[in-house]
């Protein structure tokens, strides 16, 4: 398994854990990250069925290069222990925790996983965690959450739940969630985590999805959540540096090396000033371009 810093998670595809056909189809789509869901994508009367179905699918399906994840129910829902009991022995690469409100919840999950890793004779610490920030409380505590546990590799921004929690009305422009969206990407950068952006509900609107993904990428997100096969290729393309972007970044890094050796910290390239922040941004583009997809 790759670490959070090198493993690409341009697209996380949710699949309802009660739907065998969708889970079988999902693994053929080439999404960086597959998330079989026990939470809001599964009806109350299907939770038990979904637990055993996901456990079986995690064991039996060929995920190819995709990361295999499962999303449990929220801590405090009363379902989380049974979810972990079913999921951990099936050895997912990562577990997604929804509605993380504070660091203790994350540490609790990590400890519960550790117990079950021992019980099932698995190496301790191999299952990663991805936390979702989707409440005002979660956002207020994001810096403690971001540094809570070594298993944590990424944070996801759950914009719909967040908007509902603070009483915001979702709009196309998304100004009502911009503060949270920016705060989460900043917390991730500060603590070395990947930031994964909101999802786009209108799965037939390719242009709208493209625009939303571009906004996320411009804000600094490394990837985005998706809910439908139509969205996977578009999102993965939008979160991959283009050939032009890579070439441009390489030119900046090469020019910087040249100018630094001549003792210049700032210089001009194509009539624009280049100094350290521009060079760092170019290095990030090259790092993302070189990320492992398996
Ligand atoms: N993963 C894998 N396959 C999916 C899929 C998904 N998330 N969503 C749809 N498909 C499949 C369908 O099974 C169908 O395949 P088939 O024709 O071979 O049977 C094909 O893609 C086209 O689906 P479509 O008819 O356009 O959509 P739908 O009406 O079946 O489903 C949703 C629409 C929104 C219910 C569905 O996309 C979905 O379940 N998304 C995930 C929801 C979820 O997990 N929510 C919680 C997290 S936010
Ligand atoms: Mg949610």
CSV table of C-alpha atoms and ligand atoms in Angstrom, one decimal:
chain,number,residue,atom,x,y,z
A,1,UNK,CA,0.0,0.0,0.0
A,2,UNK,CA,1.2,3.5,-0.8
A,3,UNK,CA,1.4,6.3,1.7
A,4,UNK,CA,-1.0,9.2,1.7
A,5,UNK,CA,1.6,11.4,0.2
A,6,UNK,CA,2.3,9.3,-2.9
A,7,UNK,CA,-1.0,7.4,-3.5
A,8,UNK,CA,-3.2,9.2,-6.0
A,9,UNK,CA,-6.8,9.7,-4.8
A,10,UNK,CA,-8.1,11.9,-7.6
A,11,UNK,CA,-11.5,10.3,-7.5
A,12,UNK,CA,-13.3,8.5,-4.7
A,13,UNK,CA,-16.3,6.6,-6.1
A,14,UNK,CA,-19.0,5.7,-3.6
A,15,UNK,CA,-21.0,2.6,-4.2
A,16,UNK,CA,-23.9,1.5,-2.0
A,17,UNK,CA,-22.8,-1.5,0.0
A,18,UNK,CA,-26.2,-3.2,-0.5
A,19,UNK,CA,-25.9,-3.3,-4.3
A,20,UNK,CA,-23.9,-6.2,-5.6
A,21,UNK,CA,-24.2,-5.2,-9.3
A,22,UNK,CA,-22.9,-1.7,-8.6
A,23,UNK,CA,-19.9,-3.0,-6.6
A,24,UNK,CA,-19.0,-5.5,-9.3
A,25,UNK,CA,-19.3,-2.7,-11.9
A,26,UNK,CA,-17.3,-0.2,-9.9
A,27,UNK,CA,-14.1,-2.2,-9.8
A,28,UNK,CA,-14.0,-2.1,-13.6
A,29,UNK,CA,-14.0,1.7,-13.9
A,30,UNK,CA,-10.4,2.4,-13.0
A,31,UNK,CA,-11.1,4.9,-10.2
A,32,UNK,CA,-8.2,5.6,-8.0
A,33,UNK,CA,-10.3,4.9,-4.9
A,34,UNK,CA,-13.3,2.8,-4.4
A,35,UNK,CA,-15.5,3.4,-1.4
A,36,UNK,CA,-18.2,0.7,-0.6
A,37,UNK,CA,-20.7,2.5,1.6
A,38,UNK,CA,-22.4,1.5,4.8
A,39,UNK,CA,-23.6,5.0,5.7
A,40,UNK,CA,-26.0,7.3,3.9
A,41,UNK,CA,-26.1,5.3,0.6
A,42,UNK,CA,-27.6,2.3,2.5
A,43,UNK,CA,-31.2,2.1,3.8
A,44,UNK,CA,-31.7,1.4,7.5
A,45,UNK,CA,-33.1,-2.1,6.9
A,46,UNK,CA,-30.2,-3.0,4.7
A,47,UNK,CA,-27.3,-2.2,7.0
A,48,UNK,CA,-26.7,-5.8,8.2
A,49,UNK,CA,-27.0,-7.2,4.7
A,50,UNK,CA,-24.5,-4.5,3.4
A,51,UNK,CA,-21.9,-5.4,6.1
A,52,UNK,CA,-21.6,-9.0,5.0
A,53,UNK,CA,-21.9,-8.1,1.3
A,54,UNK,CA,-19.1,-5.5,1.5
A,55,UNK,CA,-16.9,-8.0,3.5
A,56,UNK,CA,-17.4,-10.6,0.8
A,57,UNK,CA,-16.8,-8.1,-2.1
A,58,UNK,CA,-13.6,-6.8,-0.5
A,59,UNK,CA,-12.3,-10.4,-0.4
A,60,UNK,CA,-13.5,-11.6,-3.8
A,61,UNK,CA,-13.4,-8.7,-6.3
A,62,UNK,CA,-10.3,-7.8,-8.3
A,63,UNK,CA,-9.7,-4.1,-7.6
A,64,UNK,CA,-6.8,-3.9,-10.0
A,65,UNK,CA,-4.9,-0.7,-9.2
A,66,UNK,CA,-7.8,0.9,-7.2
A,67,UNK,CA,-7.6,1.4,-3.5
A,68,UNK,CA,-10.3,-0.6,-1.7
A,69,UNK,CA,-12.2,1.3,1.0
A,70,UNK,CA,-15.3,1.0,3.0
A,71,UNK,CA,-17.2,3.8,4.7
A,72,UNK,CA,-18.6,2.9,8.1
A,73,UNK,CA,-21.5,4.6,9.9
A,74,UNK,CA,-20.8,7.7,12.1
A,75,UNK,CA,-19.3,7.3,15.5
A,76,UNK,CA,-22.2,7.5,18.0
A,77,UNK,CA,-24.7,6.1,15.5
A,78,UNK,CA,-24.7,2.8,17.4
A,79,UNK,CA,-23.7,0.9,14.2
A,80,UNK,CA,-20.0,1.7,14.1
A,81,UNK,CA,-18.8,-1.3,16.2
A,82,UNK,CA,-20.6,-3.8,14.1
A,83,UNK,CA,-19.4,-2.1,10.9
A,84,UNK,CA,-15.8,-2.4,12.0
A,85,UNK,CA,-16.3,-6.0,13.2
A,86,UNK,CA,-17.4,-7.0,9.7
A,87,UNK,CA,-15.1,-4.8,7.7
A,88,UNK,CA,-11.6,-5.0,9.3
A,89,UNK,CA,-11.1,-8.8,8.8
A,90,UNK,CA,-11.8,-8.3,5.1
A,91,UNK,CA,-8.6,-6.2,4.9
A,92,UNK,CA,-9.6,-2.9,3.2
A,93,UNK,CA,-6.8,-0.6,2.3
A,94,UNK,CA,-8.6,2.2,4.1
A,95,UNK,CA,-11.7,2.9,6.2
A,96,UNK,CA,-13.6,6.2,5.6
A,97,UNK,CA,-15.2,7.7,8.8
A,98,UNK,CA,-18.1,10.1,8.1
A,99,UNK,CA,-19.1,13.1,10.3
A,100,UNK,CA,-15.9,13.3,12.3
A,101,UNK,CA,-16.5,15.9,15.0
A,102,UNK,CA,-13.4,15.6,17.1
A,103,UNK,CA,-10.0,14.0,17.4
A,104,UNK,CA,-11.2,11.5,20.0
A,105,UNK,CA,-13.6,9.9,17.6
A,106,UNK,CA,-10.8,9.3,15.1
A,107,UNK,CA,-8.5,7.9,17.8
A,108,UNK,CA,-11.3,5.6,19.0
A,109,UNK,CA,-11.7,4.1,15.5
A,110,UNK,CA,-7.9,3.7,15.2
A,111,UNK,CA,-7.8,1.8,18.5
A,112,UNK,CA,-10.8,-0.4,17.6
A,113,UNK,CA,-9.1,-1.3,14.3
A,114,UNK,CA,-5.9,-2.1,16.1
A,115,UNK,CA,-7.7,-4.6,18.4
A,116,UNK,CA,-9.2,-6.3,15.5
A,117,UNK,CA,-5.9,-6.3,13.5
A,118,UNK,CA,-4.4,-8.2,16.4
A,119,UNK,CA,-7.4,-10.5,16.8
A,120,UNK,CA,-7.2,-11.4,13.1
A,121,UNK,CA,-3.4,-11.7,13.0
A,122,UNK,CA,-3.0,-8.8,10.7
A,123,UNK,CA,0.0,-6.4,10.8
A,124,UNK,CA,-0.9,-3.4,13.0
A,125,UNK,CA,-1.4,-0.1,11.3
A,126,UNK,CA,-1.8,-1.4,7.8
A,127,UNK,CA,-5.4,-0.1,7.4
A,128,UNK,CA,-5.4,3.6,6.7
A,129,UNK,CA,-8.1,6.1,7.8
A,130,UNK,CA,-9.8,8.8,5.7
A,131,UNK,CA,-11.9,11.3,7.8
A,132,UNK,CA,-14.8,13.3,6.6
A,133,UNK,CA,-15.3,16.9,7.9
A,134,UNK,CA,-19.0,17.7,7.4
A,135,UNK,CA,-20.2,19.6,10.4
A,136,UNK,CA,-19.5,22.9,12.1
A,137,UNK,CA,-18.0,21.1,15.0
A,138,UNK,CA,-15.7,19.0,12.8
A,139,UNK,CA,-14.6,22.2,11.1
A,140,UNK,CA,-13.9,24.0,14.4
A,141,UNK,CA,-11.8,20.9,15.5
A,142,UNK,CA,-10.1,20.3,12.1
A,143,UNK,CA,-6.6,21.0,13.3
A,144,UNK,CA,-6.7,18.5,16.2
A,145,UNK,CA,-8.5,16.0,13.9
A,146,UNK,CA,-5.8,16.4,11.2
A,147,UNK,CA,-3.0,15.5,13.6
A,148,UNK,CA,-4.9,12.9,15.7
A,149,UNK,CA,-3.6,9.6,14.4
A,150,UNK,CA,-0.8,8.1,12.3
A,151,UNK,CA,-3.3,6.1,10.2
A,152,UNK,CA,-5.0,9.3,8.9
A,153,UNK,CA,-4.0,10.0,5.3
A,154,UNK,CA,-6.7,12.2,3.9
A,155,UNK,CA,-9.6,14.4,4.8
A,156,UNK,CA,-12.8,14.7,2.8
A,157,UNK,CA,-15.0,17.8,2.7
A,158,UNK,CA,-18.7,16.7,3.0
A,159,UNK,CA,-20.3,19.9,1.7
A,160,UNK,CA,-24.0,18.8,1.7
A,161,UNK,CA,-24.0,17.7,5.3
A,162,UNK,CA,-21.9,20.7,6.3
A,163,UNK,CA,-24.4,23.1,4.6
A,164,UNK,CA,-27.3,21.3,6.3
A,165,UNK,CA,-25.5,21.6,9.7
A,166,UNK,CA,-24.9,25.3,9.5
A,167,UNK,CA,-28.2,26.2,7.8
A,168,UNK,CA,-26.7,27.2,4.5
A,169,UNK,CA,-28.5,26.9,1.2
A,170,UNK,CA,-26.4,25.2,-1.5
A,171,UNK,CA,-25.9,27.3,-4.6
A,172,UNK,CA,-24.1,26.6,-7.9
A,173,UNK,CA,-21.4,29.2,-7.0
A,174,UNK,CA,-20.8,27.6,-3.7
A,175,UNK,CA,-19.9,30.7,-1.7
A,176,UNK,CA,-21.8,29.3,1.3
A,177,UNK,CA,-19.2,26.5,1.7
A,178,UNK,CA,-16.1,28.4,0.5
A,179,UNK,CA,-14.8,29.1,4.0
A,180,UNK,CA,-15.1,25.4,5.0
A,181,UNK,CA,-13.7,24.3,1.7
A,182,UNK,CA,-10.6,26.5,2.1
A,183,UNK,CA,-10.1,25.7,5.8
A,184,UNK,CA,-10.0,22.0,5.1
A,185,UNK,CA,-7.5,22.2,2.3
A,186,UNK,CA,-5.3,24.4,4.5
A,187,UNK,CA,-5.5,22.0,7.5
A,188,UNK,CA,-4.5,19.2,5.1
A,189,UNK,CA,-1.5,21.1,3.8
A,190,UNK,CA,-0.5,22.0,7.3
A,191,UNK,CA,-0.5,18.4,8.5
A,192,UNK,CA,0.7,16.6,5.4
A,193,UNK,CA,-2.7,15.0,4.5
A,194,UNK,CA,-4.5,14.7,1.1
A,195,UNK,CA,-7.5,16.9,0.7
A,196,UNK,CA,-10.5,15.5,-1.1
A,197,UNK,CA,-13.2,17.8,-2.3
A,198,UNK,CA,-17.0,17.8,-2.3
A,199,UNK,CA,-19.2,15.9,-4.8
A,200,UNK,CA,-21.3,17.0,-7.7
A,201,UNK,CA,-24.8,15.6,-7.4
A,202,UNK,CA,-26.0,16.2,-11.0
A,203,UNK,CA,-24.3,13.2,-12.5
A,204,UNK,CA,-25.6,13.8,-16.1
A,205,UNK,CA,-24.1,17.3,-16.2
A,206,UNK,CA,-20.5,16.8,-17.5
A,207,UNK,CA,-19.8,20.5,-18.0
A,208,UNK,CA,-21.0,21.5,-14.5
A,209,UNK,CA,-18.8,18.7,-13.0
A,210,UNK,CA,-15.8,19.8,-15.0
A,211,UNK,CA,-16.2,23.4,-13.6
A,212,UNK,CA,-16.7,22.2,-10.0
A,213,UNK,CA,-13.6,19.9,-10.3
A,214,UNK,CA,-11.6,22.7,-11.7
A,215,UNK,CA,-12.6,25.0,-8.7
A,216,UNK,CA,-11.5,22.2,-6.3
A,217,UNK,CA,-8.2,21.7,-8.0
A,218,UNK,CA,-7.6,25.5,-8.1
A,219,UNK,CA,-8.2,25.6,-4.3
A,220,UNK,CA,-5.6,23.0,-3.8
A,221,UNK,CA,-7.6,19.8,-3.5
A,222,UNK,CA,-5.9,16.5,-4.7
A,223,UNK,CA,-9.2,14.8,-5.7
A,224,UNK,CA,-13.0,14.8,-5.4
A,225,UNK,CA,-15.8,12.5,-4.4
A,226,UNK,CA,-18.0,10.9,-7.1
A,227,UNK,CA,-21.2,8.9,-7.1
A,228,UNK,CA,-21.7,7.7,-10.7
A,229,UNK,CA,-19.6,6.0,-13.4
A,230,UNK,CA,-20.1,9.0,-15.7
A,231,UNK,CA,-18.1,11.1,-13.3
A,232,UNK,CA,-14.9,9.0,-12.9
A,233,UNK,CA,-12.9,9.8,-16.1
A,234,UNK,CA,-13.8,13.5,-16.0
A,235,UNK,CA,-12.8,14.0,-12.4
A,236,UNK,CA,-9.5,12.0,-12.8
A,237,UNK,CA,-8.6,14.1,-15.8
A,238,UNK,CA,-9.4,17.3,-14.0
A,239,UNK,CA,-7.1,16.3,-11.1
A,240,UNK,CA,-4.2,15.3,-13.3
A,241,UNK,CA,-1.8,18.0,-14.4
A,242,UNK,CA,-2.1,18.4,-18.2
A,243,UNK,CA,0.9,18.0,-20.6
A,244,UNK,CA,1.1,21.8,-20.9
A,245,UNK,CA,1.0,22.3,-17.2
A,246,UNK,CA,3.8,19.7,-16.7
A,247,UNK,CA,5.9,21.2,-19.5
A,248,UNK,CA,5.5,24.7,-18.0
A,249,UNK,CA,6.3,23.5,-14.5
A,250,UNK,CA,9.4,21.8,-15.8
A,251,UNK,CA,10.6,25.0,-17.6
A,252,UNK,CA,10.1,27.0,-14.3
A,253,UNK,CA,12.1,24.5,-12.3
A,254,UNK,CA,14.9,24.3,-14.9
A,255,UNK,CA,15.1,28.1,-15.2
A,256,UNK,CA,15.2,28.4,-11.4
A,257,UNK,CA,18.1,26.0,-11.1
A,258,UNK,CA,20.0,28.0,-13.7
A,259,UNK,CA,19.3,31.4,-12.1
A,260,UNK,CA,20.0,30.1,-8.6
A,261,UNK,CA,23.4,28.9,-9.7
A,262,UNK,CA,24.1,32.5,-10.8
A,263,UNK,CA,23.0,33.8,-7.4
A,264,UNK,CA,19.6,35.2,-8.5
A,265,UNK,CA,16.5,34.4,-6.3
A,266,UNK,CA,13.9,36.1,-8.5
A,267,UNK,CA,14.0,36.3,-12.2
A,268,UNK,CA,11.8,36.9,-15.3
A,269,UNK,CA,10.3,34.1,-17.4
A,270,UNK,CA,7.8,35.0,-20.2
A,271,UNK,CA,7.6,38.6,-18.9
A,272,UNK,CA,6.4,37.4,-15.5
A,273,UNK,CA,8.3,37.3,-12.2
A,274,UNK,CA,9.3,33.9,-10.9
A,275,UNK,CA,10.4,33.5,-7.3
A,276,UNK,CA,10.2,30.9,-4.5
A,277,UNK,CA,6.3,30.5,-4.3
A,278,UNK,CA,6.0,30.0,-8.0
A,279,UNK,CA,8.8,27.5,-8.0
A,280,UNK,CA,7.2,25.5,-5.2
A,281,UNK,CA,3.9,25.5,-7.0
A,282,UNK,CA,5.7,24.1,-10.1
A,283,UNK,CA,7.4,21.4,-8.0
A,284,UNK,CA,4.0,20.4,-6.6
A,285,UNK,CA,2.6,20.0,-10.2
A,286,UNK,CA,5.6,17.8,-11.1
A,287,UNK,CA,5.1,15.8,-7.9
A,288,UNK,CA,1.4,15.2,-8.7
A,289,UNK,CA,2.2,14.3,-12.2
A,290,UNK,CA,4.6,11.6,-10.9
A,291,UNK,CA,2.2,10.2,-8.4
A,292,UNK,CA,1.6,6.4,-8.3
A,293,UNK,CA,-1.8,5.3,-9.5
A,294,UNK,CA,-1.5,1.8,-8.0
B,1,LIG,N1,-21.0,2.6,-8.8
B,1,LIG,C1,-21.0,1.7,-9.7
B,1,LIG,N2,-21.9,1.5,-10.7
B,1,LIG,C2,-22.9,2.5,-10.7
B,1,LIG,C3,-22.9,3.5,-9.7
B,1,LIG,C4,-22.0,3.6,-8.7
B,1,LIG,N3,-21.9,4.5,-7.8
B,1,LIG,N4,-24.0,4.3,-10.0
B,1,LIG,C5,-24.6,3.8,-11.1
B,1,LIG,N5,-23.9,2.7,-11.5
B,1,LIG,C6,-24.2,1.8,-12.7
B,1,LIG,C7,-25.6,1.3,-12.7
B,1,LIG,O1,-25.7,0.1,-12.0
B,1,LIG,C8,-25.9,1.1,-14.2
B,1,LIG,O2,-25.2,0.0,-14.6
B,1,LIG,P1,-26.0,-1.1,-15.4
B,1,LIG,O3,-26.7,-0.4,-16.5
B,1,LIG,O4,-24.9,-2.1,-15.9
B,1,LIG,O5,-26.9,-1.8,-14.4
B,1,LIG,C9,-25.1,2.3,-14.8
B,1,LIG,O6,-24.1,2.6,-13.8
B,1,LIG,C10,-25.9,3.5,-15.1
B,1,LIG,O7,-26.6,3.9,-13.9
B,1,LIG,P2,-27.8,4.9,-14.0
B,1,LIG,O8,-29.0,4.2,-14.5
B,1,LIG,O9,-27.4,6.1,-14.7
B,1,LIG,O10,-28.0,5.3,-12.5
B,1,LIG,P3,-28.9,4.7,-11.4
B,1,LIG,O11,-30.3,5.3,-11.5
B,1,LIG,O12,-28.8,3.2,-11.5
B,1,LIG,O13,-28.3,5.1,-10.1
B,1,LIG,C11,-27.7,6.6,-8.3
B,1,LIG,C12,-28.2,6.5,-9.7
B,1,LIG,C13,-27.4,8.0,-7.9
B,1,LIG,C14,-28.7,5.9,-7.3
B,1,LIG,C15,-26.3,5.8,-8.3
B,1,LIG,O14,-25.4,6.4,-9.1
B,1,LIG,C16,-25.7,5.6,-6.9
B,1,LIG,O15,-26.1,4.7,-6.2
B,1,LIG,N6,-24.7,6.3,-6.6
B,1,LIG,C17,-24.0,6.2,-5.3
B,1,LIG,C18,-24.8,6.7,-4.2
B,1,LIG,C19,-24.1,6.7,-2.9
B,1,LIG,O16,-23.3,5.8,-2.6
B,1,LIG,N7,-24.4,7.6,-2.0
B,1,LIG,C20,-23.8,7.8,-0.7
B,1,LIG,C21,-22.5,8.5,-0.8
B,1,LIG,S1,-22.6,10.2,-1.2
B,2,LIG,MG1,-22.2,13.0,4.3
